[in-house]
Amino acid sequence: MPLPLFAIAIPVLHSSGAWIASTGAAGYIAGTLSSTWIGAFVLGNGTLLSSLGLVSAAGIFGATGGLAAVTSSAALSVGSALTAVGLGGVASSLGIAPVATFLGLTPVGWALAGTTVAITSTLGFYFTRKTMRRINEEREKGCLEPISITQIVKEVRLLEAQSLKAILMRLSLEMDSVQLSDDEKDVSIDGQVFSVHRLKYVVNADGSEELVFVTRIGRKRTIFLIKAASEPGGQPA
């Protein structure tokens, strides 16, 4: 299956001191301001990264800095559990990102999810020497060390993993049927154990949000419905 073409968005220092993604002549990309370099990178390149299975809604939400609202028991108002509003509802209440940002992975992404070598090789088609030079020039301005494609993949994966674990922790506080292991490597859902690194958080076009398990051959299986689809009037279906 041919991959779509993407222009790499490069994080640059914003006047506020934070990072924001830029496409050069087109200027800053709205909604990509982040306190971290990797956050701005993920927000600026979310479509590409999700198409390759590197990030799901969890990582994109984490890049916005919104995880504090998920991990804090007081941040969500009474009756607004994550299982009721989902990440889209939290994002809307915080005004940090449109729900459309969180749409799920493409078929290519499901096939590549978990295969670091294939993903790194694929990214090589998009990251030219000129692009990497510009990336590291901007990182130097922010007093950051030079970075390689392999290191970028590792940082994106780490952000996705940390974000998903925070979400699973929130769910475990809300529901007895969801339990994250002490080492945060596995999660038990209704008594069935899944490896956390094979889970993705997906927001579907109908507004429903779910955890899916990605098999070794790239197939997905829904294992937990976090938020049901909404009817046109805004009520759960």
Tab-separated table of C-alpha atoms in Angstrom:
chain	number	residue	atom	x	y	z
A	1	MET	CA	0.000	0.000	0.000
A	2	PRO	CA	1.585	3.316	-1.028
A	3	LEU	CA	2.163	5.850	1.703
A	4	PRO	CA	0.806	9.396	1.378
A	5	LEU	CA	3.265	12.264	1.123
A	6	PHE	CA	3.833	14.452	4.161
A	7	ALA	CA	5.882	17.578	4.724
A	8	ILE	CA	7.852	17.314	7.954
A	9	ALA	CA	6.956	20.014	10.487
A	10	ILE	CA	10.014	21.188	12.411
A	11	PRO	CA	9.810	22.379	16.044
A	12	VAL	CA	11.234	25.868	16.529
A	13	LEU	CA	11.509	28.100	19.579
A	14	HIS	CA	8.486	30.324	20.120
A	15	SER	CA	8.748	33.822	21.559
A	16	SER	CA	7.136	32.441	24.733
A	17	GLY	CA	10.105	30.137	25.248
A	18	ALA	CA	8.114	27.027	24.366
A	19	TRP	CA	8.374	24.951	21.186
A	20	ILE	CA	6.014	25.200	18.223
A	21	ALA	CA	5.947	23.313	14.918
A	22	SER	CA	6.714	25.197	11.719
A	23	THR	CA	6.659	24.386	8.023
A	24	GLY	CA	9.111	27.093	7.039
A	25	ALA	CA	7.593	29.634	4.679
A	26	ALA	CA	4.076	28.760	5.854
A	27	GLY	CA	5.004	29.749	9.418
A	28	TYR	CA	3.793	28.317	12.702
A	29	ILE	CA	1.189	25.545	12.748
A	30	ALA	CA	-1.783	26.380	14.946
A	31	GLY	CA	-2.327	24.143	17.957
A	32	THR	CA	1.244	22.819	18.137
A	33	LEU	CA	2.659	24.939	20.967
A	34	SER	CA	4.235	22.671	23.580
A	35	SER	CA	6.561	22.955	26.555
A	36	THR	CA	8.746	20.213	25.061
A	37	TRP	CA	10.488	19.674	21.720
A	38	ILE	CA	8.979	16.210	21.272
A	39	GLY	CA	5.516	17.529	22.114
A	40	ALA	CA	5.664	20.123	19.328
A	41	PHE	CA	7.104	17.517	16.971
A	42	VAL	CA	4.253	15.067	17.633
A	43	LEU	CA	1.572	17.749	17.329
A	44	GLY	CA	3.061	19.046	14.074
A	45	ASN	CA	3.484	15.599	12.551
A	46	GLY	CA	0.575	13.735	14.135
A	47	THR	CA	-0.930	12.584	10.839
A	48	LEU	CA	2.330	11.032	9.664
A	49	LEU	CA	3.189	9.490	13.029
A	50	SER	CA	-0.265	7.962	13.485
A	51	SER	CA	-0.249	6.636	9.910
A	52	LEU	CA	2.913	4.711	10.841
A	53	GLY	CA	1.482	3.395	14.092
A	54	LEU	CA	3.868	5.411	16.279
A	55	VAL	CA	1.235	7.409	18.148
A	56	SER	CA	-2.423	7.074	18.940
A	57	ALA	CA	-4.794	9.555	20.523
A	58	ALA	CA	-2.939	8.958	23.798
A	59	GLY	CA	0.388	10.297	22.545
A	60	ILE	CA	-1.176	13.249	20.745
A	61	PHE	CA	-3.135	14.167	23.860
A	62	GLY	CA	0.006	13.799	25.967
A	63	ALA	CA	1.863	16.136	23.620
A	64	THR	CA	-0.675	18.881	24.344
A	65	GLY	CA	0.243	18.801	28.013
A	66	GLY	CA	-3.258	17.715	28.985
A	67	LEU	CA	-2.288	14.634	30.985
A	68	ALA	CA	-2.495	16.523	34.279
A	69	ALA	CA	-6.256	16.654	33.779
A	70	VAL	CA	-6.354	12.894	33.342
A	71	THR	CA	-4.044	11.939	36.213
A	72	SER	CA	-5.542	14.364	38.749
A	73	SER	CA	-8.631	13.045	40.548
A	74	ALA	CA	-9.798	16.613	41.126
A	75	ALA	CA	-9.228	17.920	37.630
A	76	LEU	CA	-12.317	16.316	36.109
A	77	SER	CA	-15.583	17.591	37.526
A	78	VAL	CA	-17.949	15.291	39.415
A	79	GLY	CA	-19.751	12.998	37.001
A	80	SER	CA	-17.244	13.645	34.217
A	81	ALA	CA	-15.244	10.447	34.451
A	82	LEU	CA	-12.930	9.646	31.576
A	83	THR	CA	-15.252	6.780	30.666
A	84	ALA	CA	-18.035	9.337	30.220
A	85	VAL	CA	-16.288	12.133	28.335
A	86	GLY	CA	-13.218	10.444	26.846
A	87	LEU	CA	-10.097	12.311	25.741
A	88	GLY	CA	-12.146	14.344	23.297
A	89	GLY	CA	-14.300	15.642	26.138
A	90	VAL	CA	-11.283	16.447	28.306
A	91	ALA	CA	-9.593	18.207	25.388
A	92	SER	CA	-12.724	20.214	24.682
A	93	SER	CA	-13.089	21.285	28.312
A	94	LEU	CA	-9.448	22.376	28.410
A	95	GLY	CA	-9.624	24.039	25.000
A	96	ILE	CA	-6.419	22.340	23.901
A	97	ALA	CA	-7.292	20.451	20.737
A	98	PRO	CA	-10.191	19.528	18.442
A	99	VAL	CA	-11.543	16.006	18.680
A	100	ALA	CA	-10.687	15.467	15.011
A	101	THR	CA	-7.018	15.527	16.003
A	102	PHE	CA	-7.519	12.225	17.784
A	103	LEU	CA	-8.806	10.099	14.915
A	104	GLY	CA	-7.372	6.593	14.791
A	105	LEU	CA	-4.570	4.942	12.878
A	106	THR	CA	-4.696	4.138	9.171
A	107	PRO	CA	-4.494	0.543	7.853
A	108	VAL	CA	-0.785	1.111	7.156
A	109	GLY	CA	-0.333	2.167	10.766
A	110	TRP	CA	-1.888	-1.020	12.107
A	111	ALA	CA	0.437	-3.093	9.952
A	112	LEU	CA	3.563	-1.200	11.075
A	113	ALA	CA	2.681	-0.650	14.737
A	114	GLY	CA	5.355	-2.161	16.944
A	115	THR	CA	7.945	-2.676	14.195
A	116	THR	CA	10.659	-0.152	15.029
A	117	VAL	CA	12.975	-1.141	12.184
A	118	ALA	CA	10.256	-0.802	9.542
A	119	ILE	CA	9.078	2.532	10.958
A	120	THR	CA	12.586	3.985	11.129
A	121	SER	CA	13.272	2.854	7.573
A	122	THR	CA	9.989	4.357	6.346
A	123	LEU	CA	10.672	7.671	8.056
A	124	GLY	CA	13.943	7.791	6.142
A	125	PHE	CA	11.889	8.570	3.018
A	126	TYR	CA	10.557	11.724	4.669
A	127	PHE	CA	13.566	12.887	6.679
A	128	THR	CA	16.057	14.124	4.117
A	129	ARG	CA	19.535	15.283	5.106
A	130	LYS	CA	18.338	18.857	4.687
A	131	THR	CA	15.406	18.213	7.022
A	132	MET	CA	17.601	16.624	9.687
A	133	ARG	CA	20.060	19.504	9.420
A	134	ARG	CA	17.266	22.023	9.976
A	135	ILE	CA	15.878	20.000	12.878
A	136	ASN	CA	19.236	19.959	14.637
A	137	GLU	CA	19.921	23.614	13.896
A	138	GLU	CA	16.689	24.513	15.690
A	139	ARG	CA	17.457	22.115	18.544
A	140	GLU	CA	20.836	23.787	18.991
A	141	LYS	CA	19.077	27.150	19.396
A	142	GLY	CA	17.134	25.585	22.258
A	143	CYS	CA	20.324	24.167	23.809
A	144	LEU	CA	19.360	20.599	22.900
A	145	GLU	CA	21.734	17.892	21.668
A	146	PRO	CA	21.595	16.784	18.008
A	147	ILE	CA	19.107	14.000	17.351
A	148	SER	CA	18.861	11.152	14.824
A	149	ILE	CA	15.814	9.529	13.229
A	150	THR	CA	16.228	6.506	15.506
A	151	GLN	CA	16.296	8.751	18.581
A	152	ILE	CA	13.198	10.614	17.383
A	153	VAL	CA	11.343	7.294	17.090
A	154	LYS	CA	12.416	6.378	20.633
A	155	GLU	CA	11.241	9.737	22.023
A	156	VAL	CA	7.888	9.489	20.247
A	157	ARG	CA	7.391	5.945	21.533
A	158	LEU	CA	8.270	7.067	25.075
A	159	LEU	CA	5.725	9.897	24.951
A	160	GLU	CA	3.056	7.511	23.657
A	161	ALA	CA	3.872	4.946	26.358
A	162	GLN	CA	3.872	7.476	29.197
A	163	SER	CA	0.612	8.979	27.987
A	164	LEU	CA	-1.131	5.622	27.661
A	165	LYS	CA	0.016	4.525	31.113
A	166	ALA	CA	-1.371	7.735	32.627
A	167	ILE	CA	-4.705	7.076	30.920
A	168	LEU	CA	-4.754	3.451	32.091
A	169	MET	CA	-4.017	4.618	35.624
A	170	ARG	CA	-6.988	6.990	35.443
A	171	LEU	CA	-9.230	4.199	34.169
A	172	SER	CA	-8.048	1.885	36.954
A	173	LEU	CA	-9.084	4.503	39.515
A	174	GLU	CA	-12.536	4.720	37.957
A	175	MET	CA	-13.239	1.041	37.308
A	176	ASP	CA	-12.414	-2.158	39.181
A	177	SER	CA	-12.362	-4.050	35.873
A	178	VAL	CA	-9.224	-2.186	34.750
A	179	GLN	CA	-6.006	-2.784	36.710
A	180	LEU	CA	-2.522	-1.612	35.717
A	181	SER	CA	0.295	-3.846	36.984
A	182	ASP	CA	2.796	-2.479	39.510
A	183	ASP	CA	5.550	-2.378	36.878
A	184	GLU	CA	3.117	-0.733	34.394
A	185	LYS	CA	3.970	-3.277	31.704
A	186	ASP	CA	0.625	-5.074	31.655
A	187	VAL	CA	-3.000	-4.172	32.189
A	188	SER	CA	-5.814	-6.484	33.240
A	189	ILE	CA	-9.210	-5.752	31.683
A	190	ASP	CA	-12.098	-7.882	32.899
A	191	GLY	CA	-9.570	-10.488	34.048
A	192	GLN	CA	-7.703	-10.706	30.729
A	193	VAL	CA	-4.091	-9.489	30.702
A	194	PHE	CA	-2.660	-7.406	27.848
A	195	SER	CA	0.816	-6.022	27.211
A	196	VAL	CA	0.617	-2.219	27.478
A	197	HIS	CA	3.052	-1.621	24.616
A	198	ARG	CA	0.597	-3.292	22.220
A	199	LEU	CA	-2.338	-1.075	23.148
A	200	LYS	CA	-3.535	2.021	21.294
A	201	TYR	CA	-6.152	4.603	22.190
A	202	VAL	CA	-8.399	5.283	19.206
A	203	VAL	CA	-11.087	7.894	18.612
A	204	ASN	CA	-13.445	6.713	15.903
A	205	ALA	CA	-15.269	8.862	13.363
A	206	ASP	CA	-18.577	8.259	15.192
A	207	GLY	CA	-17.144	9.835	18.350
A	208	SER	CA	-16.615	6.611	20.249
A	209	GLU	CA	-13.283	6.057	21.981
A	210	GLU	CA	-11.700	2.699	22.694
A	211	LEU	CA	-8.583	0.809	23.638
A	212	VAL	CA	-7.460	-1.596	20.951
A	213	PHE	CA	-4.900	-4.387	21.037
A	214	VAL	CA	-2.559	-4.653	18.046
A	215	THR	CA	-1.474	-8.214	17.241
A	216	ARG	CA	1.976	-9.137	15.974
A	217	ILE	CA	0.628	-9.363	12.430
A	218	GLY	CA	-0.938	-5.924	12.571
A	219	ARG	CA	-4.555	-6.762	13.281
A	220	LYS	CA	-6.529	-4.727	15.799
A	221	ARG	CA	-9.000	-5.944	18.383
A	222	THR	CA	-11.165	-3.728	20.552
A	223	ILE	CA	-10.644	-4.672	24.200
A	224	PHE	CA	-12.301	-1.804	26.051
A	225	LEU	CA	-14.900	0.794	25.081
A	226	ILE	CA	-14.009	4.002	26.911
A	227	LYS	CA	-16.707	6.254	25.510
A	228	ALA	CA	-19.735	5.248	23.457
A	229	ALA	CA	-20.636	6.922	20.173
A	230	SER	CA	-22.862	9.964	20.451
A	231	GLU	CA	-26.164	10.502	18.720
A	232	PRO	CA	-26.690	13.712	16.693
A	233	GLY	CA	-28.158	15.399	19.768
A	234	GLY	CA	-24.959	14.780	21.713
A	235	GLN	CA	-26.294	11.974	23.918
A	236	PRO	CA	-24.581	8.555	24.091
A	237	ALA	CA	-25.995	6.157	21.516
